[in-house]
Amino acid sequence: LQGQPLPRLTRNADVEIRVEEVDSREHREVRIIVLASEKKRKRWPISRLNLASEAAWAVLRFPDPRRQHPQMGHLVRQSMGLRNLTSEHAKVAVWVSQFVEPHARGLGFDQLLLSKMLDMCHTRGYDYLFFVVDDRGPDLHAALRSHYLSQGCVDIPEPNPLSIRRGMLRPVRAPSTGLSMPGPP
């Protein structure tokens, strides 16, 4: 039964965050996994009461700042409107991917992942989080872009020196936007 999707989770779910790290010469990659299980399941047999399911995950990459592309500092200055920002204060982590299981959508797991990613970036001395917005359709792209703008992200101008399309940046130390698991409605 381990790993099988749970029925739709509720805001009463028990949540555990697991972090897996992999090192390479160029970067450190981190996979953040959110496990969730319901606190009360009257309909289920006792043997399944503590079953935890992977509800969401994200992959975050921490490149060696000494290997960061020289134009990345310029791109951060341009995107954030910070003309006096030095490259030493423009260390950029990369949000590689994220997925929230269908049964766990709408419960704030995306915000929980973003909060954990920002904490990890801050702890490791990174100043910005970079990612590319999914564009599998114009409606999806517009919805995601709007969501990320509301979370404190900014668009990367196009064209740009790194030829990045649909990119966004998020300051790591931005004011809190209430990124935690929401309580019951």
Short mmCIF file of C-alpha atoms in Angstrom, two decimals:
data_model
loop_
_atom_site.label_atom_id
_atom_site.label_comp_id
_atom_site.label_asym_id
_atom_site.label_seq_id
_atom_site.Cartn_x
_atom_site.Cartn_y
_atom_site.Cartn_z
CA LEU A 1 0.00 0.00 0.00
CA GLN A 2 2.94 2.36 0.53
CA GLY A 3 3.11 4.98 -2.20
CA GLN A 4 -0.47 4.50 -3.40
CA PRO A 5 -2.44 7.74 -3.67
CA LEU A 6 -4.65 8.61 -0.75
CA PRO A 7 -8.22 9.71 -1.24
CA ARG A 8 -8.48 13.50 -1.44
CA LEU A 9 -6.58 15.01 1.45
CA THR A 10 -8.08 17.66 3.68
CA ARG A 11 -6.59 20.52 5.63
CA ASN A 12 -6.46 18.14 8.64
CA ALA A 13 -3.71 16.07 7.03
CA ASP A 14 -0.55 15.28 8.98
CA VAL A 15 2.37 16.62 6.97
CA GLU A 16 6.02 15.56 7.02
CA ILE A 17 8.76 17.13 4.92
CA ARG A 18 11.70 14.97 3.83
CA VAL A 19 14.83 16.35 2.16
CA GLU A 20 17.17 14.27 -0.03
CA GLU A 21 20.47 15.76 -1.21
CA VAL A 22 22.84 14.80 -4.03
CA ASP A 23 26.23 16.43 -4.64
CA SER A 24 28.06 16.83 -7.92
CA ARG A 25 31.10 18.88 -8.88
CA GLU A 26 29.01 21.73 -10.28
CA HIS A 27 26.11 21.89 -7.86
CA ARG A 28 24.15 20.37 -5.02
CA GLU A 29 20.66 19.14 -5.86
CA VAL A 30 17.95 18.85 -3.25
CA ARG A 31 14.64 17.03 -3.55
CA ILE A 32 12.00 18.20 -1.09
CA ILE A 33 9.20 15.70 -0.54
CA VAL A 34 5.94 16.39 1.28
CA LEU A 35 4.34 13.30 2.78
CA ALA A 36 0.76 13.57 3.96
CA SER A 37 -1.71 11.32 5.72
CA GLU A 38 -5.12 11.97 7.18
CA LYS A 39 -5.43 12.21 10.96
CA LYS A 40 -8.85 10.57 11.06
CA ARG A 41 -10.12 7.90 8.71
CA LYS A 42 -13.16 6.23 10.16
CA ARG A 43 -13.91 4.32 6.95
CA TRP A 44 -10.45 2.74 6.67
CA PRO A 45 -9.12 -0.33 8.49
CA ILE A 46 -6.75 0.40 11.36
CA SER A 47 -3.80 -1.08 9.42
CA ARG A 48 -4.03 1.86 6.98
CA LEU A 49 -4.47 4.67 9.50
CA ASN A 50 -0.83 5.76 9.40
CA LEU A 51 -0.31 5.36 5.66
CA ALA A 52 1.62 8.35 4.29
CA SER A 53 1.57 9.26 0.65
CA GLU A 54 3.88 11.48 -1.36
CA ALA A 55 1.66 14.51 -1.86
CA ALA A 56 4.14 16.87 -3.52
CA TRP A 57 7.79 17.27 -4.40
CA ALA A 58 10.19 19.87 -5.73
CA VAL A 59 13.76 19.76 -7.01
CA LEU A 60 16.08 22.63 -6.17
CA ARG A 61 19.61 23.10 -7.49
CA PHE A 62 22.33 25.08 -5.71
CA PRO A 63 25.04 25.88 -8.28
CA ASP A 64 28.52 26.68 -7.07
CA PRO A 65 28.44 30.53 -6.98
CA ARG A 66 31.99 30.58 -8.41
CA ARG A 67 30.61 28.85 -11.52
CA GLN A 68 27.56 31.08 -11.94
CA HIS A 69 27.25 32.53 -15.44
CA PRO A 70 28.78 36.04 -15.48
CA GLN A 71 25.59 37.45 -17.04
CA MET A 72 23.36 36.13 -14.23
CA GLY A 73 24.23 39.10 -11.98
CA HIS A 74 23.30 41.48 -14.80
CA LEU A 75 20.03 39.60 -15.35
CA VAL A 76 19.14 39.86 -11.65
CA ARG A 77 19.94 43.61 -11.62
CA GLN A 78 17.82 44.14 -14.74
CA SER A 79 14.87 42.01 -13.53
CA MET A 80 14.78 43.36 -10.00
CA GLY A 81 15.55 46.98 -10.96
CA LEU A 82 18.58 47.05 -8.66
CA ARG A 83 21.22 49.03 -10.55
CA ASN A 84 23.79 48.91 -7.72
CA LEU A 85 23.51 45.19 -6.95
CA THR A 86 26.90 43.47 -7.00
CA SER A 87 27.41 39.96 -8.36
CA GLU A 88 28.41 38.75 -4.88
CA HIS A 89 24.87 39.63 -3.73
CA ALA A 90 23.23 37.97 -6.73
CA LYS A 91 23.76 34.29 -5.94
CA VAL A 92 21.00 32.38 -7.71
CA ALA A 93 19.55 28.97 -6.84
CA VAL A 94 17.52 27.15 -9.49
CA TRP A 95 14.05 25.72 -8.93
CA VAL A 96 14.21 22.83 -11.38
CA SER A 97 10.75 21.28 -11.05
CA GLN A 98 7.73 20.77 -8.83
CA PHE A 99 4.70 18.49 -8.82
CA VAL A 100 1.65 18.28 -6.57
CA GLU A 101 -0.39 15.09 -6.79
CA PRO A 102 -3.96 15.62 -8.04
CA HIS A 103 -5.44 14.39 -4.74
CA ALA A 104 -3.38 17.01 -2.85
CA ARG A 105 -4.02 20.07 -5.02
CA GLY A 106 -5.67 23.12 -3.53
CA LEU A 107 -4.40 22.43 -0.01
CA GLY A 108 -1.40 24.78 0.03
CA PHE A 109 1.35 22.21 -0.62
CA ASP A 110 2.78 24.42 -3.38
CA GLN A 111 3.14 27.25 -0.87
CA LEU A 112 4.64 24.88 1.68
CA LEU A 113 7.25 23.78 -0.90
CA LEU A 114 8.06 27.37 -1.86
CA SER A 115 8.48 28.33 1.78
CA LYS A 116 10.83 25.38 2.38
CA MET A 117 12.82 26.21 -0.78
CA LEU A 118 13.21 29.84 0.29
CA ASP A 119 14.36 28.75 3.77
CA MET A 120 16.94 26.40 2.24
CA CYS A 121 18.19 29.11 -0.15
CA HIS A 122 18.52 31.59 2.71
CA THR A 123 20.36 29.09 4.93
CA ARG A 124 22.84 28.33 2.13
CA GLY A 125 23.54 31.99 1.34
CA TYR A 126 21.64 32.32 -1.94
CA ASP A 127 19.93 35.62 -2.69
CA TYR A 128 17.49 34.71 -5.48
CA LEU A 129 15.48 31.75 -6.71
CA PHE A 130 15.22 31.34 -10.49
CA PHE A 131 12.75 29.19 -12.42
CA VAL A 132 11.04 28.85 -15.79
CA VAL A 133 7.24 28.90 -15.87
CA ASP A 134 5.53 25.91 -17.49
CA ASP A 135 3.94 26.79 -20.81
CA ARG A 136 2.11 23.64 -21.89
CA GLY A 137 -0.75 25.93 -22.81
CA PRO A 138 -1.51 29.64 -22.76
CA ASP A 139 -4.11 29.28 -20.01
CA LEU A 140 -1.76 27.27 -17.78
CA HIS A 141 1.11 29.70 -18.35
CA ALA A 142 -1.08 32.73 -17.56
CA ALA A 143 -2.48 31.12 -14.40
CA LEU A 144 0.94 30.05 -13.12
CA ARG A 145 2.52 33.41 -13.94
CA SER A 146 -0.26 35.22 -12.07
CA HIS A 147 0.14 32.89 -9.08
CA TYR A 148 3.92 33.39 -8.93
CA LEU A 149 3.61 37.17 -9.27
CA SER A 150 1.31 37.08 -6.22
CA GLN A 151 4.05 35.14 -4.36
CA GLY A 152 6.64 37.92 -4.85
CA CYS A 153 8.24 36.69 -8.09
CA VAL A 154 9.14 38.99 -10.98
CA ASP A 155 9.39 38.33 -14.70
CA ILE A 156 12.79 38.13 -16.35
CA PRO A 157 12.76 40.55 -19.30
CA GLU A 158 12.81 39.08 -22.79
CA PRO A 159 15.08 39.15 -24.69
CA ASN A 160 17.90 38.88 -22.17
CA PRO A 161 21.64 38.08 -22.28
CA LEU A 162 21.05 34.41 -21.33
CA SER A 163 18.20 33.84 -23.83
CA ILE A 164 15.88 32.69 -21.04
CA ARG A 165 12.21 32.52 -22.00
CA ARG A 166 9.34 32.56 -19.47
CA GLY A 167 11.79 32.96 -16.59
CA MET A 168 11.01 34.41 -13.18
CA LEU A 169 13.04 35.39 -10.13
CA ARG A 170 12.08 35.52 -6.46
CA PRO A 171 14.14 37.28 -3.81
CA VAL A 172 14.96 34.80 -1.07
CA ARG A 173 14.70 37.32 1.78
CA ALA A 174 11.47 38.96 0.63
CA PRO A 175 8.89 39.91 3.21
CA SER A 176 6.77 37.00 4.35
CA THR A 177 3.69 36.33 2.24
CA GLY A 178 2.09 33.91 4.69
CA LEU A 179 3.63 30.85 3.05
CA SER A 180 2.47 28.14 5.38
CA MET A 181 -0.19 25.47 5.37
CA PRO A 182 -3.51 27.26 5.57
CA GLY A 183 -5.88 26.35 8.37
CA PRO A 184 -9.43 25.18 7.97
CA PRO A 185 -11.66 27.53 5.94
#
